[in-house]
Coordinates of C-alpha atoms (C1' of nucleotides) in Angstrom, one line a residue:
Chain F
M12 CA 2.5 -18.1 31.5
M13 CA -1.3 -17.8 30.0
S14 CA -3.7 -16.2 32.6
A15 CA -6.7 -15.9 32.1
E16 CA -6.5 -12.2 30.7
T17 CA -3.4 -11.7 28.8
L18 CA -5.0 -11.2 25.9
A19 CA -7.5 -9.1 26.3
P20 CA -5.8 -6.4 23.9
M21 CA -6.1 -8.4 21.4
V22 CA -10.1 -9.0 22.4
A23 CA -10.4 -5.2 23.5
K24 CA -9.2 -4.8 19.9
L25 CA -11.4 -6.9 17.9
A26 CA -14.3 -6.2 20.0
R27 CA -14.1 -2.5 18.6
R28 CA -15.2 -3.7 15.5
S29 CA -17.8 -6.7 15.9
C30 CA -19.8 -8.1 17.5
L31 CA -18.5 -10.7 20.1
D32 CA -20.3 -12.1 23.2
E33 CA -19.2 -13.7 26.1
E34 CA -18.5 -17.1 24.9
A35 CA -16.5 -16.1 21.8
R36 CA -14.9 -13.5 24.3
A37 CA -13.7 -16.9 26.5
H38 CA -12.6 -18.8 23.6
L39 CA -10.4 -16.1 22.7
L40 CA -8.9 -15.3 25.4
A41 CA -8.4 -19.5 26.3
L42 CA -6.4 -19.4 22.8
P43 CA -3.5 -21.4 23.3
H44 CA 0.4 -19.4 23.3
S45 CA 3.0 -18.6 24.2
L46 CA 4.6 -14.8 25.3
R47 CA 7.2 -13.4 24.4
K48 CA 8.7 -9.9 25.6
I49 CA 11.1 -9.0 22.7
E50 CA 13.7 -5.8 22.6
A51 CA 13.9 -3.1 20.5
R52 CA 14.4 -3.4 16.8
Q53 CA 14.6 -7.3 16.9
H54 CA 12.6 -9.1 14.2
I55 CA 9.7 -10.9 14.7
V56 CA 9.4 -12.5 11.4
R57 CA 11.4 -12.7 8.2
Q58 CA 9.9 -12.7 4.9
G59 CA 10.5 -16.3 3.4
D60 CA 9.7 -17.8 7.3
R61 CA 6.8 -20.9 7.4
A62 CA 5.6 -19.7 10.1
R63 CA 3.3 -22.2 12.1
H64 CA 2.6 -18.9 14.7
S65 CA 0.9 -15.9 14.4
A66 CA 1.8 -12.8 16.3
L67 CA -0.4 -10.6 18.7
L68 CA 1.0 -7.6 19.9
L69 CA -0.1 -6.8 23.4
D70 CA 2.2 -4.8 24.3
G71 CA 4.6 -2.2 22.4
F72 CA 4.8 -1.1 18.6
A73 CA 5.5 -2.9 15.8
Y74 CA 6.2 -2.0 11.9
R75 CA 5.9 -4.9 8.7
H76 CA 8.2 -3.7 5.8
K77 CA 9.7 -4.9 2.6
I78 CA 12.8 -4.6 1.2
V79 CA 12.8 -3.6 -2.6
G80 CA 15.5 -4.3 -5.2
D81 CA 18.3 -1.4 -5.6
G82 CA 18.3 -2.4 -1.2
G83 CA 15.5 0.4 -0.2
R84 CA 13.2 -0.7 2.5
Q85 CA 9.7 0.5 2.7
I86 CA 7.1 0.1 6.0
V87 CA 4.3 -1.4 4.8
S88 CA 2.4 -0.7 8.2
V89 CA 2.2 0.2 11.9
H90 CA 1.2 -1.6 15.0
M91 CA 0.7 -1.0 18.9
K92 CA -1.3 -2.7 21.0
G93 CA -3.7 -5.2 20.4
D94 CA -2.8 -5.6 16.6
L95 CA -3.3 -8.7 15.3
V96 CA 1.0 -7.9 13.1
D97 CA 1.2 -11.5 10.7
L98 CA -1.9 -13.0 10.6
Q99 CA -1.6 -13.9 6.6
N100 CA 2.2 -14.6 7.6
S101 CA 1.5 -17.5 9.2
F102 CA -1.9 -18.0 7.3
L103 CA -0.6 -18.2 3.7
N104 CA 2.6 -20.0 2.8
A105 CA 5.8 -18.3 3.1
A106 CA 5.6 -14.3 4.8
D107 CA 6.0 -12.0 2.2
H108 CA 7.7 -9.8 4.5
N109 CA 9.1 -8.8 7.7
V110 CA 7.6 -7.9 11.2
Q111 CA 10.1 -5.9 13.8
T112 CA 9.6 -3.9 16.7
L113 CA 9.8 -1.0 17.1
T114 CA 9.9 -0.7 20.8
D115 CA 10.5 -3.3 23.4
A116 CA 7.2 -5.3 23.6
L117 CA 5.3 -8.0 24.6
V118 CA 4.0 -10.1 21.5
A119 CA 1.8 -13.5 22.1
F120 CA 2.8 -16.5 19.2
V121 CA -0.4 -18.3 19.2
P122 CA -0.5 -21.7 16.7
R123 CA -2.0 -20.7 13.4
D124 CA -4.5 -24.6 13.8
A125 CA -5.5 -22.3 16.8
I126 CA -6.8 -19.6 15.1
A127 CA -8.2 -21.6 12.2
A128 CA -9.8 -24.5 14.3
L129 CA -11.6 -21.1 16.3
A130 CA -12.8 -19.6 13.4
A131 CA -14.7 -22.1 12.0
Q132 CA -15.6 -23.6 15.2
N133 CA -17.5 -19.7 16.3
A134 CA -18.8 -17.9 13.6
Q135 CA -18.8 -14.7 15.2
I136 CA -14.9 -14.7 15.7
G137 CA -14.7 -16.1 12.4
M138 CA -16.3 -13.1 11.4
A139 CA -13.8 -10.7 13.4
L140 CA -10.6 -11.9 12.0
W141 CA -12.1 -12.1 8.8
I142 CA -13.1 -8.1 8.7
D143 CA -10.2 -7.1 10.8
T144 CA -8.4 -8.6 8.0
L145 CA -10.5 -6.1 5.7
V146 CA -9.5 -2.9 7.6
D147 CA -5.9 -3.5 7.6
G148 CA -6.6 -4.2 3.5
S149 CA -8.9 -0.8 3.6
I150 CA -5.4 1.1 5.6
F151 CA -3.4 -0.7 3.1
R152 CA -5.2 1.0 -0.4
E153 CA -5.0 4.5 1.6
W154 CA -1.4 3.6 2.2
I155 CA -0.9 2.9 -2.0
A156 CA -3.4 6.4 -2.2
N157 CA -0.9 8.6 0.0
V158 CA 2.5 7.1 -1.6
G159 CA 1.3 7.1 -5.2
R160 CA -0.1 10.8 -5.2
R161 CA 0.3 12.6 -2.5
D162 CA 2.7 15.1 -2.3
A163 CA 5.1 14.9 1.1
R164 CA 3.0 17.7 2.8
M165 CA 0.3 15.9 2.2
R166 CA 1.3 12.6 2.7
T167 CA 3.3 14.1 6.3
A168 CA 0.9 15.2 7.4
H169 CA -1.9 12.4 6.9
I170 CA 0.4 9.9 8.6
L171 CA 0.7 11.9 11.6
C172 CA -2.9 12.2 11.2
E173 CA -3.4 8.5 11.1
F174 CA -1.2 7.6 14.0
A175 CA -3.0 10.3 16.3
V176 CA -7.2 9.0 15.9
R177 CA -5.7 5.0 15.7
L178 CA -3.2 5.9 19.3
E179 CA -6.9 7.6 20.7
A180 CA -8.5 4.4 19.1
A181 CA -6.3 2.0 20.8
G182 CA -6.4 3.8 24.5
L183 CA -2.6 4.5 24.0
S184 CA -3.3 9.4 24.2
Q185 CA -2.5 11.4 26.8
G186 CA -3.6 14.2 25.5
P187 CA -3.1 15.8 22.6
S188 CA 0.5 15.2 22.3
Y189 CA 1.6 11.3 21.4
G190 CA 5.0 10.5 21.5
L191 CA 5.4 8.7 18.4
P192 CA 7.9 6.2 18.6
M193 CA 9.3 6.0 14.8
T194 CA 13.0 7.9 14.0
Q195 CA 12.8 10.2 10.8
E196 CA 13.9 7.5 8.9
Q197 CA 12.0 5.5 9.7
L198 CA 8.7 7.5 9.3
A199 CA 10.6 8.1 5.8
D200 CA 9.8 4.0 4.7
V201 CA 6.8 5.1 5.8
L202 CA 6.3 7.6 3.4
G203 CA 8.4 6.6 0.7
L204 CA 11.1 9.8 1.4
T205 CA 14.4 10.6 2.3
P206 CA 15.3 11.1 5.6
I207 CA 16.0 14.6 4.6
H208 CA 13.0 15.2 3.4
V209 CA 11.2 14.3 6.1
N210 CA 13.4 16.5 8.3
R211 CA 12.5 20.2 6.6
T212 CA 9.3 19.0 6.2
L213 CA 8.5 17.9 9.7
K214 CA 9.8 21.7 10.1
G215 CA 7.6 23.4 7.6
L216 CA 4.5 22.3 9.5
E217 CA 5.7 22.8 12.3
R218 CA 7.4 26.2 11.5
D219 CA 3.5 26.5 10.5
G220 CA 1.6 26.4 14.2
L221 CA 0.0 22.6 12.8
I222 CA 3.0 20.6 15.1
A223 CA 5.3 21.2 17.6
R224 CA 8.0 18.9 18.6
D225 CA 10.0 19.0 21.4
K226 CA 12.3 15.7 22.1
R227 CA 11.0 12.4 20.4
S228 CA 7.9 13.5 21.1
L229 CA 5.5 14.5 18.6
R230 CA 2.7 17.3 19.3
I231 CA -0.4 18.3 16.9
T232 CA -1.0 21.5 17.4
N233 CA -3.8 22.0 15.0
R234 CA -5.5 18.6 14.3
A235 CA -8.6 20.0 12.1
R236 CA -5.7 22.3 9.9
L237 CA -3.3 19.3 10.0
A238 CA -6.1 17.0 8.6
A239 CA -6.9 19.2 5.9
V240 CA -3.5 20.3 4.6
G241 CA -3.2 15.9 5.0
D242 CA -6.4 15.5 3.3
F243 CA -7.7 12.9 5.7
S244 CA -10.2 11.8 7.5
D245 CA -10.9 8.5 9.7
Q246 CA -13.9 6.8 6.8
Y247 CA -10.9 4.2 5.7
L248 CA -9.9 2.9 8.8
H249 CA -13.6 1.7 9.9
L250 CA -12.9 2.9 13.6
E251 CA -17.3 2.3 14.5
K252 CA -19.3 -1.0 14.6
Q253 CA -19.3 -3.0 11.7
S254 CA -23.1 -4.2 12.1
V255 CA -22.6 -7.8 9.6
S256 CA -25.9 -10.1 9.8
L257 CA -25.2 -13.1 11.9
V258 CA -28.1 -13.8 12.3
A259 CA -29.2 -15.8 9.5
A260 CA -26.0 -17.7 9.7
A261 CA -28.1 -20.0 12.6
Q262 CA -30.2 -20.6 10.1
Chain X
M18 CA -30.4 -15.7 -14.5
M19 CA -28.9 -18.1 -11.9
S20 CA -27.8 -21.3 -14.4
A21 CA -25.3 -23.7 -11.6
E22 CA -22.1 -22.6 -13.4
T23 CA -22.4 -18.5 -13.7
L24 CA -20.5 -19.0 -10.3
A25 CA -17.7 -20.6 -11.5
P26 CA -15.3 -17.9 -12.4
M27 CA -14.9 -17.4 -8.4
V28 CA -14.7 -20.5 -7.4
A29 CA -11.6 -21.2 -9.6
K30 CA -10.7 -18.4 -8.3
L31 CA -11.1 -19.9 -4.6
A32 CA -10.3 -23.3 -5.8
R33 CA -6.5 -22.5 -7.4
R34 CA -5.0 -21.4 -3.3
S35 CA -7.9 -23.5 -0.9
C36 CA -9.3 -26.8 -0.8
L37 CA -12.9 -27.1 -1.1
D38 CA -14.3 -30.2 -1.9
E39 CA -17.7 -30.9 -3.2
E40 CA -20.3 -29.3 -1.3
A41 CA -18.4 -26.1 -0.8
R42 CA -18.4 -26.0 -4.0
A43 CA -21.6 -26.5 -4.6
H44 CA -23.1 -24.1 -2.4
L45 CA -21.0 -21.4 -3.3
L46 CA -22.6 -21.5 -7.0
A47 CA -25.7 -21.7 -5.6
L48 CA -25.6 -18.1 -4.2
P49 CA -28.1 -16.0 -4.9
H50 CA -27.2 -13.5 -7.1
S51 CA -27.6 -10.8 -9.6
L52 CA -26.5 -10.6 -13.0
R53 CA -25.5 -7.9 -14.7
K54 CA -23.5 -6.8 -17.7
I55 CA -21.7 -3.3 -17.3
E56 CA -20.5 -1.1 -19.6
A57 CA -17.2 -0.2 -19.7
R58 CA -15.7 2.2 -18.0
Q59 CA -18.8 3.0 -15.6
H60 CA -19.2 2.4 -11.8
I61 CA -20.0 -0.2 -10.2
V62 CA -19.5 1.2 -6.3
R63 CA -18.8 4.8 -5.3
Q64 CA -17.2 6.2 -2.3
G65 CA -19.7 6.3 0.2
D66 CA -21.7 3.5 -0.7
R67 CA -23.0 1.6 1.6
A68 CA -23.3 -1.4 -0.2
R69 CA -25.7 -4.6 0.6
H70 CA -24.4 -7.1 -2.0
S71 CA -20.8 -7.6 -3.7
A72 CA -19.7 -7.8 -6.7
L73 CA -18.1 -10.8 -8.4
L74 CA -16.4 -10.2 -11.5
L75 CA -17.2 -13.1 -14.1
D76 CA -16.0 -11.4 -17.1
G77 CA -14.0 -7.9 -18.7
F78 CA -12.2 -6.7 -16.6
A79 CA -12.3 -3.7 -13.6
Y80 CA -10.2 -1.8 -10.8
R81 CA -10.1 -0.1 -7.5
H82 CA -9.3 4.0 -7.1
K83 CA -9.3 6.8 -4.9
I84 CA -9.3 10.2 -5.4
V85 CA -7.4 12.4 -2.9
G86 CA -7.8 16.3 -2.6
D87 CA -6.0 17.6 -5.1
G88 CA -7.9 16.4 -7.6
G89 CA -5.5 13.0 -7.9
R90 CA -6.9 9.2 -8.8
Q91 CA -4.4 6.3 -7.5
I92 CA -5.8 3.1 -9.1
V93 CA -4.9 0.5 -6.0
S94 CA -6.1 -2.4 -7.5
V95 CA -6.8 -4.4 -11.8
H96 CA -9.5 -7.4 -11.3
M97 CA -10.3 -10.2 -14.2
K98 CA -12.0 -13.1 -14.0
G99 CA -12.9 -14.5 -11.0
D100 CA -12.1 -12.3 -8.4
L101 CA -14.2 -10.7 -6.0
V102 CA -14.2 -7.4 -6.3
D103 CA -15.2 -5.4 -3.3
L104 CA -15.8 -7.8 -0.1
Q105 CA -14.0 -4.7 2.0
N106 CA -16.6 -2.4 0.4
S107 CA -19.7 -4.9 1.9
F108 CA -19.0 -6.3 4.8
L109 CA -17.6 -2.8 6.1
N110 CA -19.8 -0.2 6.4
A111 CA -19.1 2.0 3.8
A112 CA -17.8 1.9 1.1
D113 CA -13.9 3.5 1.1
H114 CA -12.6 3.6 -2.5
N115 CA -14.6 3.5 -5.9
V116 CA -14.5 0.4 -7.9
Q117 CA -15.4 1.1 -11.7
T118 CA -15.0 -1.8 -15.1
L119 CA -12.5 -1.3 -17.2
T120 CA -13.3 -3.0 -20.2
D121 CA -16.8 -4.4 -20.3
A122 CA -17.7 -7.4 -18.0
L123 CA -20.0 -9.8 -16.8
V124 CA -20.3 -8.5 -12.7
A125 CA -22.2 -11.0 -10.5
F126 CA -24.0 -9.3 -7.2
V127 CA -24.1 -11.2 -3.7
P128 CA -26.3 -10.1 -0.6
R129 CA -23.5 -9.7 1.4
D130 CA -25.4 -11.4 4.2
A131 CA -25.7 -14.4 1.9
I132 CA -22.3 -14.7 1.8
A133 CA -21.6 -14.7 5.3
A134 CA -23.8 -16.7 6.4
L135 CA -22.0 -19.1 4.1
A136 CA -19.1 -18.4 5.5
A137 CA -20.0 -19.3 9.1
Q138 CA -21.9 -22.5 8.2
N139 CA -19.1 -24.2 6.2
A140 CA -15.1 -24.0 7.7
Q141 CA -13.7 -24.2 3.7
I142 CA -15.9 -21.7 2.3
G143 CA -15.3 -19.7 5.4
M144 CA -11.4 -19.7 5.0
A145 CA -11.0 -19.6 1.1
L146 CA -12.5 -16.3 1.5
W147 CA -10.1 -15.4 4.2
I148 CA -7.4 -16.1 2.6
D149 CA -8.5 -14.2 -0.8
T150 CA -8.9 -11.3 1.9
L151 CA -5.5 -12.1 2.9
V152 CA -3.5 -12.9 -0.8
D153 CA -5.5 -9.3 -1.9
G154 CA -3.6 -7.5 0.8
S155 CA -0.4 -9.3 0.3
I156 CA -0.7 -7.5 -3.1
F157 CA -1.6 -4.1 -1.5
R158 CA 1.8 -4.3 1.0
E159 CA 3.1 -4.8 -2.6
W160 CA 1.5 -2.1 -4.4
I161 CA 3.1 0.4 -1.6
A162 CA 6.2 -0.7 -1.8
N163 CA 6.2 -0.6 -5.5
V164 CA 5.0 2.7 -6.0
G165 CA 6.9 4.3 -3.0
R166 CA 10.4 2.8 -3.3
R167 CA 11.3 1.7 -6.8
D168 CA 11.3 3.9 -10.0
A169 CA 9.9 4.2 -12.6
R170 CA 11.4 1.6 -14.6
M171 CA 11.8 -0.8 -11.8
R172 CA 8.1 0.4 -11.1
T173 CA 6.6 0.0 -14.8
A174 CA 8.7 -3.2 -15.2
H175 CA 7.5 -4.8 -12.0
I176 CA 3.1 -4.0 -12.4
L177 CA 4.0 -5.2 -16.2
C178 CA 5.2 -8.7 -14.7
E179 CA 2.4 -8.8 -12.0
F180 CA -0.7 -9.0 -14.8
A181 CA 1.0 -11.0 -16.7
V182 CA 1.3 -13.5 -14.2
R183 CA -1.7 -13.4 -12.8
L184 CA -3.1 -13.5 -16.0
E185 CA -1.2 -16.4 -16.8
A186 CA -3.2 -18.0 -13.9
A187 CA -6.6 -16.5 -13.9
G188 CA -5.9 -19.0 -17.7
L189 CA -6.2 -15.5 -19.3
S190 CA -3.6 -15.4 -21.6
Q191 CA -2.3 -16.4 -25.4
G192 CA 0.6 -17.5 -25.4
P193 CA 3.4 -14.9 -24.5
S194 CA 1.0 -10.9 -25.5
Y195 CA -2.0 -10.1 -23.7
G196 CA -3.8 -7.2 -24.7
L197 CA -3.1 -5.0 -21.2
P198 CA -7.1 -2.9 -21.6
M199 CA -5.2 0.2 -19.7
T200 CA -4.8 3.1 -21.4
Q201 CA -1.6 4.9 -20.9
E202 CA -3.3 7.1 -18.3
Q203 CA -4.8 4.6 -16.6
L204 CA -1.9 2.8 -15.8
A205 CA -0.2 6.5 -15.4
D206 CA -3.1 6.2 -12.6
V207 CA -2.0 2.9 -10.9
L208 CA 2.0 3.7 -11.5
G209 CA 2.0 6.9 -9.6
L210 CA 3.1 8.6 -12.7
T211 CA 1.7 11.0 -15.3
P212 CA 1.2 9.5 -18.4
I213 CA 3.7 11.5 -20.2
H214 CA 6.0 9.8 -18.1
V215 CA 4.7 6.0 -18.4
N216 CA 4.9 6.8 -21.9
R217 CA 8.6 7.5 -22.2
T218 CA 9.2 5.3 -19.9
L219 CA 7.0 1.9 -21.4
K220 CA 9.4 3.4 -24.5
G221 CA 12.9 3.0 -22.5
L222 CA 11.9 -1.3 -21.7
E223 CA 10.8 -1.2 -25.8
R224 CA 13.8 0.5 -26.4
D225 CA 15.9 -1.9 -24.8
G226 CA 13.9 -5.5 -26.0
L227 CA 11.9 -6.1 -23.0
I228 CA 8.7 -5.4 -24.3
A229 CA 7.3 -5.2 -27.6
R230 CA 4.3 -2.6 -28.5
D231 CA 1.6 -3.1 -31.1
K232 CA -1.3 -0.5 -30.9
R233 CA -2.7 -1.6 -27.4
S234 CA -0.9 -4.4 -27.5
L235 CA 1.6 -5.8 -25.4
R236 CA 4.1 -8.6 -25.3
I237 CA 6.7 -9.3 -23.0
T238 CA 10.3 -10.4 -25.1
N239 CA 11.9 -11.2 -22.6
R240 CA 10.5 -11.8 -19.0
A241 CA 13.4 -13.3 -17.2
R242 CA 14.8 -9.5 -18.0
L243 CA 11.8 -7.7 -17.3
A244 CA 11.1 -9.5 -13.8
A245 CA 15.2 -8.4 -13.0
V246 CA 14.8 -5.0 -14.3
G247 CA 12.0 -4.8 -11.8
D248 CA 12.8 -6.3 -9.2
F249 CA 9.8 -8.6 -9.5
S250 CA 9.1 -12.0 -7.4
D251 CA 5.7 -14.0 -8.0
Q252 CA 6.3 -14.7 -4.3
Y253 CA 3.7 -12.5 -2.9
L254 CA 0.6 -13.2 -5.5
H255 CA 0.7 -16.6 -3.4
L256 CA 0.0 -18.3 -6.3
E257 CA 0.2 -21.9 -5.1
K258 CA -2.3 -23.8 -2.8
Q259 CA -1.9 -22.8 0.7
S260 CA -2.3 -25.5 4.0
V261 CA -4.2 -24.7 6.5
S262 CA -4.8 -27.7 7.9
L263 CA -8.8 -27.6 8.9
V264 CA -8.9 -30.9 10.0
A265 CA -8.7 -30.1 13.9
A266 CA -11.7 -27.5 13.2
A267 CA -13.3 -30.8 12.7
Q268 CA -12.6 -31.5 16.2
Chain G
dC18 C1' -13.0 14.0 -44.3
dG19 C1' -13.8 15.3 -39.4
dG20 C1' -13.5 14.4 -34.6
dG21 C1' -11.5 12.9 -30.5
dG22 C1' -9.7 9.9 -27.4
dG23 C1' -5.3 8.3 -27.0
dT24 C1' -0.1 8.6 -27.6
dT25 C1' 4.1 10.3 -28.4
dT26 C1' 7.2 14.3 -28.7
dG27 C1' 10.1 18.5 -26.8
dA28 C1' 11.5 22.1 -23.4
dG29 C1' 11.6 24.5 -19.3
dT30 C1' 10.0 23.7 -13.9
dG31 C1' 10.5 22.2 -9.9
dA32 C1' 10.1 18.8 -5.6
dG33 C1' 12.9 15.8 -3.7
dC34 C1' 17.4 13.5 -3.6
dT35 C1' 22.7 12.9 -2.5
dC36 C1' 26.5 13.8 -0.3
dA37 C1' 28.3 15.7 3.2
dA38 C1' 29.4 18.5 7.5
dC39 C1' 27.3 20.0 11.8
dT40 C1' 25.0 19.3 16.1
dA41 C1' 22.5 17.9 19.6
dT42 C1' 20.9 13.9 22.9
dC43 C1' 21.5 10.4 25.7
dG44 C1' 24.0 6.1 27.7
dT45 C1' 28.0 4.1 28.9
dG46 C1' 32.5 3.7 31.5
dG47 C1' 36.5 5.0 33.1
Chain C
dC25 C1' 31.3 13.7 36.9
dC26 C1' 33.7 13.8 32.5
dA27 C1' 34.8 12.0 27.8
dC28 C1' 33.5 9.5 24.3
dG29 C1' 30.8 7.3 21.7
dA30 C1' 26.6 6.4 18.6
dT31 C1' 22.2 7.6 17.3
dA32 C1' 19.7 10.8 15.4
dG33 C1' 18.4 15.2 13.9
dT34 C1' 19.3 19.6 11.2
dT35 C1' 21.4 22.3 7.2
dG36 C1' 23.8 23.9 3.1
dA37 C1' 24.5 23.5 -2.1
dG38 C1' 23.8 20.3 -6.6
dC39 C1' 21.4 17.7 -9.3
dT40 C1' 18.2 14.7 -11.4
dC41 C1' 13.8 12.2 -12.3
dA42 C1' 9.6 12.8 -12.5
dC43 C1' 6.2 16.5 -13.6
dT44 C1' 3.9 20.6 -16.5
dC45 C1' 2.5 23.1 -20.2
dA46 C1' 2.5 23.3 -25.2
dA47 C1' 2.7 21.0 -29.6
dA48 C1' 2.0 17.0 -33.0
dC49 C1' 0.3 12.9 -34.3
dC50 C1' -1.3 8.6 -34.9
dC51 C1' -5.7 5.9 -35.5
dC52 C1' -10.2 4.5 -34.8
dC53 C1' -14.6 5.4 -35.8
dG54 C1' -19.2 7.7 -37.4

DNA sequence: CGGGGGTTTGAGTGAGCTCAACTATCGTGG
DNA sequence: CCACGATAGTTGAGCTCACTCAAACCCCCG
């Protein structure tokens, strides 16, 4: 249940952006947790929950979404291996949105207080978690701009580029093709469009040779042009290592 | 330049959501900083900047925005007294968006490393800053849903409610009326609409007796109905005190 | 009293929506 | 192995919400 390496994907993700020495890594790997295999389409957190645990996604895909007054659903983020999917829901009093699996998934539930204690005690870990939250915010901002100010074609191209880059960064892409584990309806809820319009938009991108589709898997055939169409730059993903000095912190 | 109480609005804001004892408050107030008065419509941070300082808004209003490929602008957040307007831009390598004043403003620039050091050294402060970032994220998510899945009328009503609640929380509202220091064009860039449509939408809300307008000041005449129209609940603002236990942290 | 930023109004257009039907794919049980 | 149902994707036709373009209008300020 708690083998030494279970949480490795999460550590790997944090270590991509922040400096974590051996001690910090060991502490993270030693976090108490319970593992659960969760089937596709199941809820991990429901809006209003007062969770005492944070969910870490160790394998599979998940997404977070909100339901608005007239029944519409908006997906606000999509998560993959290694992601901390609901720090916010456990550190803020009540969950302000839902978290649900997209595919079968392996999830570790870590007591919130254990994370808080570790962050307080080890500056590298505190900073790494904070930076992870900041990057989350950066992606949210890009999505606001995407949904607010780009038309359907740009918007779709943009999100496809984002997924491609993030899958690569997470070491999940096998070549240029990736199986996006999402239905067109779910993609529509990411993009703030209707599934019908997403369908037509994807066909448009395919007709123009930017992507190829086969059943439910999708391949980007012209990355540069897709990025141009989608006004995509990976800057907002902050993939490189961040250079916050913690030397001063040791004062 | 660095009187003991200059940074008080920021401390007040953090203390609204997190527990800060006297020591923590004193540390925060003692942060080194330089003050600048900045006129309306001036940039505080430009996309791409590599800032070594974080901006704290001590007085006035500011907003963050992104420019998309075809020239459109999307405002991703609006800030008021006490807000930490660009932690992200200074802790992540390069600014992924712009920060600009809406009105004349008083801004304190605090060296990033001083904040990092303080967060590392004092667990309450580290947690308070992290929670502030998490709440930021929560608001971003709501905006994604707002822009993605609500029509113009709901969307506008929703944002007007958010502003009213946040102004109150910041102690800035004098009665039920508030002067929104924003042009309809800026509001349009918040909402992902055109200024013309914002104008018509506001008139619609006014006609229905939900708001009243006089010149550039705006008054909510029926808060309950406006909230209903805008599908607004203040849950996502997480205004109450968060209850993360740091006792364990002292272990 | 003239100019400029912001607001208001009108008329026509179009991107993306709704409704509805049809097709393809896949898993399951007979 | 086929029939069936369920889920997802595709296509067409018509509509509407929000956009564009264009022209006042208003108010503040110099």
